[in-house]
C-alpha cells in the first residue's frame, strides 16, 4: 500500500492599496496577497501548514511580509 502526499501553495490577492514602497520609495499601488501552504493526501488538501501575508510593489516587484495587524490597518 502506498500514499500519495505532498504540499501545495496557493496565492490569493486580498486587495490593492496605494502606499509608499519600502524598497523603491515610490507611491504606487501595493498588492496584499495571502499565501497558504497545505498538506495534501491523494490531491485532497487536509491541513494548512503555513499562512503568510505579503505586500508586493507594482513598480519594482519587491515582496515583504506583513502581519495580520498591518493587513487590517491597510484594509480599513
mmCIF file of C-alpha atoms in Angstrom, residues 21-66:
data_model
loop_
_atom_site.group_PDB
_atom_site.id
_atom_site.type_symbol
_atom_site.label_atom_id
_atom_site.label_comp_id
_atom_site.label_asym_id
_atom_site.label_seq_id
_atom_site.Cartn_x
_atom_site.Cartn_y
_atom_site.Cartn_z
ATOM 1 C CA UNK A 21 7.242 51.102 -1.213
ATOM 2 C CA UNK A 22 9.964 50.453 1.379
ATOM 3 C CA UNK A 23 12.408 49.426 -1.362
ATOM 4 C CA UNK A 24 11.986 51.862 -4.282
ATOM 5 C CA UNK A 25 10.346 54.750 -2.372
ATOM 6 C CA UNK A 26 7.575 55.276 -4.950
ATOM 7 C CA UNK A 27 3.920 55.923 -4.022
ATOM 8 C CA UNK A 28 2.271 53.242 -6.165
ATOM 9 C CA UNK A 29 -0.378 50.502 -5.716
ATOM 10 C CA UNK A 30 0.731 47.737 -3.354
ATOM 11 C CA UNK A 31 -0.980 44.356 -3.676
ATOM 12 C CA UNK A 32 -1.660 42.413 -0.481
ATOM 13 C CA UNK A 33 -1.555 38.648 -1.029
ATOM 14 C CA UNK A 34 -2.213 35.677 1.208
ATOM 15 C CA UNK A 35 -0.141 32.543 0.543
ATOM 16 C CA UNK A 36 -1.241 29.260 2.108
ATOM 17 C CA UNK A 37 0.707 26.002 2.101
ATOM 18 C CA UNK A 38 -1.370 22.879 2.641
ATOM 19 C CA UNK A 39 -0.582 19.203 3.181
ATOM 20 C CA UNK A 40 -2.393 17.060 0.607
ATOM 21 C CA UNK A 41 -3.087 13.335 0.526
ATOM 22 C CA UNK A 42 -4.297 11.905 -2.779
ATOM 23 C CA UNK A 43 -4.683 15.516 -4.060
ATOM 24 C CA UNK A 44 -7.104 16.405 -1.243
ATOM 25 C CA UNK A 45 -5.965 19.345 0.941
ATOM 26 C CA UNK A 46 -6.071 18.339 4.602
ATOM 27 C CA UNK A 47 -4.201 20.773 6.856
ATOM 28 C CA UNK A 48 -2.942 24.320 6.412
ATOM 29 C CA UNK A 49 0.707 24.245 7.454
ATOM 30 C CA UNK A 50 1.722 27.823 6.749
ATOM 31 C CA UNK A 51 -0.062 31.119 6.103
ATOM 32 C CA UNK A 52 1.794 34.246 5.002
ATOM 33 C CA UNK A 53 0.610 37.745 4.193
ATOM 34 C CA UNK A 54 2.716 39.526 1.595
ATOM 35 C CA UNK A 55 2.819 43.048 0.203
ATOM 36 C CA UNK A 56 4.023 43.270 -3.414
ATOM 37 C CA UNK A 57 5.053 46.552 -5.063
ATOM 38 C CA UNK A 58 3.605 47.106 -8.543
ATOM 39 C CA UNK A 59 6.576 49.288 -9.526
ATOM 40 C CA UNK A 60 9.663 47.257 -8.569
ATOM 41 C CA UNK A 61 8.093 43.866 -7.705
ATOM 42 C CA UNK A 62 9.663 43.730 -4.237
ATOM 43 C CA UNK A 63 7.891 41.485 -1.736
ATOM 44 C CA UNK A 64 7.776 41.900 2.028
ATOM 45 C CA UNK A 65 5.964 40.013 4.778
ATOM 46 C CA UNK A 66 3.309 41.839 6.786
#
